[in-house]
Short mmCIF file of C-alpha atoms in Angstrom, two decimals:
data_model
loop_
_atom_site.label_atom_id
_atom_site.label_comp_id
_atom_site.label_asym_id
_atom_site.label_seq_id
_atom_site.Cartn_x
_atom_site.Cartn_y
_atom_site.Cartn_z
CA UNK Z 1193 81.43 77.81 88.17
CA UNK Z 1194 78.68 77.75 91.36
CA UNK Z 1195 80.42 80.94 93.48
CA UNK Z 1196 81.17 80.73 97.11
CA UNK Z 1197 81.07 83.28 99.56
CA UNK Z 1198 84.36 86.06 98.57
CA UNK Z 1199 87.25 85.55 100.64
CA UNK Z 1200 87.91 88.78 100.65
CA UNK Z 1201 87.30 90.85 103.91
CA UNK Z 1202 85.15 94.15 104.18
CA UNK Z 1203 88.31 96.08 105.56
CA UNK Z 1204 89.46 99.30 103.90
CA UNK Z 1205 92.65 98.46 101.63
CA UNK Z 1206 95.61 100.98 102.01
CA UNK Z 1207 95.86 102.20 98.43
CA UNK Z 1208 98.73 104.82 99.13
CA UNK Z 1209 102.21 103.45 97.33
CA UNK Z 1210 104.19 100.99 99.36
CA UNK Z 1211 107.83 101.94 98.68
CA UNK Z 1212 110.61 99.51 99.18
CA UNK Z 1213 114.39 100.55 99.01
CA UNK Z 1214 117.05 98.15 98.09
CA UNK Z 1215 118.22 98.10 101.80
CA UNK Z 1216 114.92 96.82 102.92
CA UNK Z 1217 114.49 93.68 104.72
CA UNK Z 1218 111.08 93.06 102.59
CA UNK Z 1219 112.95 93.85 99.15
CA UNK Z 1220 115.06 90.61 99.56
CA UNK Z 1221 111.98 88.85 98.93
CA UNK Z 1222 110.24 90.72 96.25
CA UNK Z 1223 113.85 90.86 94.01
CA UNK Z 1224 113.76 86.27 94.56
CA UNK Z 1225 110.12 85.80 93.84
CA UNK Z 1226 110.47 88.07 90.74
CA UNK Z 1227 113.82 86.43 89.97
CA UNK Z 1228 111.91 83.76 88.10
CA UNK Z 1229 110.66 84.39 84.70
CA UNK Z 1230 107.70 81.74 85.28
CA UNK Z 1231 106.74 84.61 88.00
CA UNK Z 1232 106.91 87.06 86.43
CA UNK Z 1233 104.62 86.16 83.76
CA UNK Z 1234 102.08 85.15 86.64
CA UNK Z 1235 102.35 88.49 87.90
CA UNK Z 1236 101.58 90.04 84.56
CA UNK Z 1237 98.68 87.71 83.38
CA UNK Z 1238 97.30 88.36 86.90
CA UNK Z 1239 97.42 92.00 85.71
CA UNK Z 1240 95.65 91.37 83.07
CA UNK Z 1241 92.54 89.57 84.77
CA UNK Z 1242 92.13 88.10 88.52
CA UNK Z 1243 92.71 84.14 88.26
CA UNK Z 1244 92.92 80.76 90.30
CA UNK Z 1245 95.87 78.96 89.55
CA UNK Z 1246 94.52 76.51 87.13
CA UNK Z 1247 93.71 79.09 85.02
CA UNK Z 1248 97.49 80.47 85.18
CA UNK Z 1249 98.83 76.96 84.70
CA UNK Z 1250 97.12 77.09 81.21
CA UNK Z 1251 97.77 80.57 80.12
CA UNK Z 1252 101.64 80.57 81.33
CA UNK Z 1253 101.91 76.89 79.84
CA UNK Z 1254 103.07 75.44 83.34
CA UNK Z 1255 102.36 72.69 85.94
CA UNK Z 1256 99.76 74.01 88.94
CA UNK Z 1257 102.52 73.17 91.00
CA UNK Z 1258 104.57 75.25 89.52
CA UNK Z 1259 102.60 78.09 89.24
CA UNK Z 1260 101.14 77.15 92.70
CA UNK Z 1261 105.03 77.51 94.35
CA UNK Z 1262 105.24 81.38 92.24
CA UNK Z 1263 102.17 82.30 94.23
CA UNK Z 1264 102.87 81.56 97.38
CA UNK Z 1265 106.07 83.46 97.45
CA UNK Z 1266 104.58 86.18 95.57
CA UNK Z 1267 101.55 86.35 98.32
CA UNK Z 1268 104.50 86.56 101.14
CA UNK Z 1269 106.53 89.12 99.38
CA UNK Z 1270 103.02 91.18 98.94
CA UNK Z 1271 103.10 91.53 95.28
CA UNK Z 1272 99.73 89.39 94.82
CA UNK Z 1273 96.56 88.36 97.08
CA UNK Z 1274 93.45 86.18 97.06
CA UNK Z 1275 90.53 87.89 96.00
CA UNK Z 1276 87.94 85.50 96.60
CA UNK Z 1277 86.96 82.22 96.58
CA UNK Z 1278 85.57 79.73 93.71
CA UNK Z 1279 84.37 76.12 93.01
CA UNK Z 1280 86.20 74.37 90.27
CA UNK Z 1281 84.09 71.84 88.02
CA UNK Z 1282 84.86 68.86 90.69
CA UNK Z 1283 83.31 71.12 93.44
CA UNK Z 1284 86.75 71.56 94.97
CA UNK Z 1285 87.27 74.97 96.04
CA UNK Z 1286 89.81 77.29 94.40
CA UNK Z 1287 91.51 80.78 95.19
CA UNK Z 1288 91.66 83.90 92.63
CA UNK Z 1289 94.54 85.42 92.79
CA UNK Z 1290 94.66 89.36 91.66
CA UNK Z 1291 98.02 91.71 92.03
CA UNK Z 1292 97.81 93.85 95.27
CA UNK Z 1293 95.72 97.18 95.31
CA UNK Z 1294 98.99 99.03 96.71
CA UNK Z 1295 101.22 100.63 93.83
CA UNK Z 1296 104.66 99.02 94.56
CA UNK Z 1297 107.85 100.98 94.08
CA UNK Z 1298 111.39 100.04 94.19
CA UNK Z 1299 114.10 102.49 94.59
CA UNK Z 1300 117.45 102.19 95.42
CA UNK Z 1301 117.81 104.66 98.17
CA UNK Z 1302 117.53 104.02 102.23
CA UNK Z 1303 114.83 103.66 104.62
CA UNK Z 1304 114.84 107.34 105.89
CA UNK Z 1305 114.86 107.86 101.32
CA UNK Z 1306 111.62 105.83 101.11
CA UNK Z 1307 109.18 107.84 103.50
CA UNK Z 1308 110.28 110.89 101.80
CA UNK Z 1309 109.78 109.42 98.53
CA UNK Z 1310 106.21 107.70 99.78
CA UNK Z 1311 104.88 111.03 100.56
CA UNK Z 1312 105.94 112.08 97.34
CA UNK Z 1313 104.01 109.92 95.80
CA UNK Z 1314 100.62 110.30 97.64
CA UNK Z 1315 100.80 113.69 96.93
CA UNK Z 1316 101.40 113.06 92.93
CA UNK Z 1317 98.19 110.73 92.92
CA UNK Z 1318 96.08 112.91 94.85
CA UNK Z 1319 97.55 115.58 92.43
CA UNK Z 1320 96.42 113.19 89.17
CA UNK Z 1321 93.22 112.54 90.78
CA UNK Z 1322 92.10 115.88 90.84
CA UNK Z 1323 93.75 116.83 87.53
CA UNK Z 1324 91.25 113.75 86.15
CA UNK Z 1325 88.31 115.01 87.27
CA UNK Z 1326 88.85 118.31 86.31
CA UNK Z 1327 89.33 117.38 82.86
CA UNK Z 1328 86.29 115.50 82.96
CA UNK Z 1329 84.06 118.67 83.91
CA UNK Z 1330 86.35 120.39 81.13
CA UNK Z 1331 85.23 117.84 78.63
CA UNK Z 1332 81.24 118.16 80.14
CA UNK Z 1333 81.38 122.07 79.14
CA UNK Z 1334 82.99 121.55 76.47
CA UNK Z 1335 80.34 118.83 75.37
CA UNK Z 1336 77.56 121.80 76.15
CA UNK Z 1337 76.26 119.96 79.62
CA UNK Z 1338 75.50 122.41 82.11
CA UNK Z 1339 76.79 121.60 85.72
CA UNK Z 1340 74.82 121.02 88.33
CA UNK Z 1341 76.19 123.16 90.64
CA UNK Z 1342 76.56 125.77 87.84
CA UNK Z 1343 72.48 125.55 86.84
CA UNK Z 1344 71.62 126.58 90.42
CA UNK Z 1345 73.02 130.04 89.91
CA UNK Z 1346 70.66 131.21 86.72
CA UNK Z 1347 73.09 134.48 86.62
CA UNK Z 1348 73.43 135.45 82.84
CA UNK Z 1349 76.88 136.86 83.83
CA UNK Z 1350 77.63 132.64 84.73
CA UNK Z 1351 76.10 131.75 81.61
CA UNK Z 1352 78.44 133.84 79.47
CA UNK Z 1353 81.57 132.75 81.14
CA UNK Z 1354 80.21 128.67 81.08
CA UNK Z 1355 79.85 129.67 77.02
CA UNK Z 1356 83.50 131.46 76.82
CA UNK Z 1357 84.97 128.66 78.65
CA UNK Z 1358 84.14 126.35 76.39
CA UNK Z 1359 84.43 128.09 73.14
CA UNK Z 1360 88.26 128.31 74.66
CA UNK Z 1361 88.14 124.41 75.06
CA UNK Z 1362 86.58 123.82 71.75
CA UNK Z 1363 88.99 125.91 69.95
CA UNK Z 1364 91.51 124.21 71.62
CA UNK Z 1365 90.35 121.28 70.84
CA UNK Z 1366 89.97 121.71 67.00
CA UNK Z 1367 93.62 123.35 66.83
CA UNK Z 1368 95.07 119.68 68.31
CA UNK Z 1369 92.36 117.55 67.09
CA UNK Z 1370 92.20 116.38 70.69
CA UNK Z 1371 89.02 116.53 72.92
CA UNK Z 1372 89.19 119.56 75.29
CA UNK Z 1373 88.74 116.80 78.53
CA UNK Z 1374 92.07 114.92 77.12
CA UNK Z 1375 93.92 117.92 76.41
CA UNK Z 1376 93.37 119.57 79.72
CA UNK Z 1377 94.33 116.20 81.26
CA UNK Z 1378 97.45 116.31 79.07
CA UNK Z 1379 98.58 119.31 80.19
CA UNK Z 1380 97.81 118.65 84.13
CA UNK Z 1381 100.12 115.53 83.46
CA UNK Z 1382 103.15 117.80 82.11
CA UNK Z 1383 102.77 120.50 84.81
CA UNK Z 1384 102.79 117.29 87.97
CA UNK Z 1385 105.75 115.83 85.67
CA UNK Z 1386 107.58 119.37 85.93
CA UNK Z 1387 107.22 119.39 89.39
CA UNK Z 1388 108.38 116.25 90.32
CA UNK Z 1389 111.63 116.70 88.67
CA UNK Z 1390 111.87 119.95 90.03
CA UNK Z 1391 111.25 117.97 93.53
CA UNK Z 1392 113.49 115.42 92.92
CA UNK Z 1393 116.89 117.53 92.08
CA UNK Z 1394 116.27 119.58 94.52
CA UNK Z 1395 115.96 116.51 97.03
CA UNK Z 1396 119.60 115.78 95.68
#
């Protein structure tokens, strides 16, 4: 297909989690436009690749009305959104749908509930985020890459602890038959999971 011009605009796109509790005016219509089963296999083909609706009509064996009518109340509720813009083989032109950037939670707790429970989870991905790269300058030591910011020293005494460190990681490593980058991101995982359930009954 000849592409057009993206739809999409060059604004910044909130990634932090949009939380909705039951109690919400907006969950009333996420709960009806996931109420369908047609829907909600939109939803999850769209998660598995950005497409225009043709393209869904096919792959969740449905009219384009159909799946046409699931989009549009899927794009109000905020689940999905257009992504850009395409020609179809008659030259007519032809959204792409993709599910929303924002991580959507549903919990059943009130409104004053959510923005505790919002913060929460900023904090937890910020939390992963650094656990991920972390592991991946475990798994560049490990691999016997010197860091950049590590070269700059030259100190011998550096050296030795760069060469500890990751005759630590490998030995890890060869105990769990695990790379040294996965297992530190393993173990990140567990100590974030600890401390969320150590947030959360103490919350209670």
């Amino acid at each position: 297909m000849a592409r057009l011009l993206p739809s999409s605009s060059n604004a910044e796109v909130d990634a932090s989690p949009r939380v909705i509790g039951l109690d919400d005016d907006d969950a009333d219509g996420l709960l009806s436009a996931l109420s369908s089963a047609t829907a909600r296999r939109v939803l999850s083909t769209l998660h598995e690749e950005p497409a225009n609706p043709a393209a869904l009509a096919d792959a969740v064996d449905t009219s384009l009305q159909n799946v046409q009518y699931h989009l549009g109340r899927l794009e109000d509720a905020g689940a999905v959104e257009v992504v850009d813009t395409v020609y179809s083989e008659k030259g007519r032109e032809m959204k792409v749908y993709a599910p929303s950037d924002r991580p959507l939670v549903v919990v059943a707790t009130d409104r004053e509930g959510t923005t505790g429970l919002r913060a929460a989870l900023r904090r937890l991905l910020a939390a992963v985020g650094v656990v991920g790269v972390a592991s991946l300058l475990v798994q560049w030591a490990a691999a016997g890459a010197t860091l950049p910011f590590a070269a700059q020293s030259g100190s011998a005494g550096g050296d030795a602890a760069t060469m500890e460190a990751t005759r630590v990681a490998d030995d890890a490593a060869t105990a769990a038959g695990l790379p040294p980058g996965l297992l530190f991101f393993l173990g990140g995982l567990s100590v974030l999971l600890v401390w969320s359930l150590a947030w959360y009954l103490r919350r209670d």
